[in-house]
């Protein structure tokens, strides 16, 4: 463990600034959250990308969102095989332990993971095809989406595939028995969003139109 | 897909507020991030818990941190078996595609996942022992930590186990060849943190002392 | 060149201290910045004054700000006459080569350059009127500001003129075609600040109010 | 002036953090600096590059260094023609008004301005040759340095030219009568430095060896 290093000084400075300002102004709330537990209203599944800040877009404060972030905001299909499934564990905890009322899957523009999947499925990224590529294997979840967008003009495919990452994740969520039953009992609703990080746009999946519509 | 629902109105309202204020004030930056790509300095691995906002603690803005969030901020050991490994994919992308300079593992107080692991390993949570429990199987990653803290007084064990979740994740990170080589080449540093969300405290793992020290 | 001397020992000592501490803790980041280039989000134009540390006020670390510092944080009007224009070169590089999203002009209290300009324009500093006075000629940039504040009580004039140094620089920035087009395309925003170095105050120029407002 | 915009929110947050911590801890000193004026010991001339933080390398606090930053840390030759000369004004103010004891010219690795000059003088950057290029005209100051390094292997030239930017600036400083007389009276010493920002190295110009030597 001698490889662990002290935090870079700029982060220490920023932390002390936060402690002296934001924390001081919200102390009562943070303490109550610590003592009486979290009761988040929604789970958000978004990408790790540094340009996607769900707390910023929705002005969310501590205690509001249970947030899982992974590459390309993907949910794999239900598969209780006894192995490690971080995303499935997060969904299970949110729905069965916390009882969130909403799960929001938030996709975004210029997603590097989705682009990698698109390149891989079109033969332009052989390294991602390797068994040892964690990114490649993770993006396999999105393979069914590549077929669905293959008739679109090449230039439109990446963005369409980013939206498929949302749709497929919603579909996969419904393969979890505890999600399906909560949805059917009206205890949970699912929502699909896609944000254009450069333009600040937000679109939501509308099943009636079979596509995404600007908010 | 007819189960997907329109976004709750309170989120739509907040989004429009963000668009008219924060987005307007930062538009030039968000556009540049969209056009020229992200160059985050650090990856942060934190918990999904709604009380943990790494962007708040460190005053981080869009573009600064590549953030992966899962239950109990855990990293599993390296295992390139061709299956879905969301956490490993995120680490791989951060280190090999983005070249982040730091990985910060951020644990926290009152972690429900860690408490579940503690209960499970002490026979108080049989449901988590089921093969079908995603949370239970995910928390198996932390089992080695339970042994390490078993000599402590019962009341101190949960908090000590939260810190073990950070230490074990750091240890597991070093089992990834691309992490180890980046660390050995001084291209990457690893950092372990634990925050007391109620008190606004922040401690960092100090290998010299073999424990966590307040910042 | 026999006039060049070894660095004073106190600076050598401080450098070795920095190398053993701050550099060690941030080595991975500094190397990445060296290898993959700088991507600063903002350009800051501030005064050379030793009491103005923009990196301190904003907790900025290596890689964040492209910083030009001159006497009284002035930007001259656009004048591509083929002569040396250090400030214009810095602005050109920031906007056209680096594509910064923001230019922040930061004025400050007790500015010696501004005071010199005020004295000169009120006949109290004949030496600054000499053609050979570099400070006097540089402060000519601020002359239009002196007229704007001449109706204020004498005691308020120096501080008001410090703020005019910010306003006039913003106005002059807009005379550069590449600045204007970037602003009009929403790729760049301009910001005017004035800091009271003794009191730690910070005010920003608010066009709606035609003046500076405390943050 | 309706183009001026409010400061991005992340900077406002950081400022409030600084005010509540660093400022509070240093208030007495900052107030004294405001009331009794600055008495900086040294002037530093460094590059605008975001990777060069002279205050970081030398652990400098408010009040210590009078800092001028421009593209490629250049000083033009003495030329009192009545035009705007920002760098010359800064040198004049430091030496004649503040009476600094040292002027340190700090060059650095991977300097974009120096690279542009090298490209321009080797016919690879015609745009920089345009009369309207502020960067090109500013880098003309370094042209004499290009000849001096032309016998070196191509790969070594950029770094050698970065060091020439320091040497030529020192030479040009001595063309200012008030600099020369202060140096000859032992009231001022000049120092040339070059820092490798990625490796944290620092070299100083040693006239006895006619080159730069690691500290």
PDB file of C-alpha atoms in Angstrom, chain A residues 13-14 16-17 20-22, chain D residues 13-14 16-17 20-22:
ATOM      1  CA  UNK A  13      -7.412  23.758  -0.706  1.00  0.00           C
ATOM      2  CA  UNK A  14     -10.727  23.382  -2.464  1.00  0.00           C
ATOM      3  CA  UNK A  16     -11.200  23.525   2.967  1.00  0.00           C
ATOM      4  CA  UNK A  17     -12.981  26.236   0.959  1.00  0.00           C
ATOM      5  CA  UNK A  20     -15.833  26.853   5.334  1.00  0.00           C
ATOM      6  CA  UNK A  21     -18.678  27.932   3.052  1.00  0.00           C
ATOM      7  CA  UNK A  22     -21.080  25.376   1.563  1.00  0.00           C
TER       8      UNK A  22
ATOM      9  CA  UNK D  13     -17.594  29.387  -5.501  1.00  0.00           C
ATOM     10  CA  UNK D  14     -13.836  29.138  -5.430  1.00  0.00           C
ATOM     11  CA  UNK D  16     -15.835  32.421  -1.560  1.00  0.00           C
ATOM     12  CA  UNK D  17     -13.817  29.388  -0.453  1.00  0.00           C
ATOM     13  CA  UNK D  20     -13.322  32.035   4.072  1.00  0.00           C
ATOM     14  CA  UNK D  21      -9.987  30.254   4.474  1.00  0.00           C
ATOM     15  CA  UNK D  22      -6.792  31.715   2.991  1.00  0.00           C
TER      16      UNK D  22
END
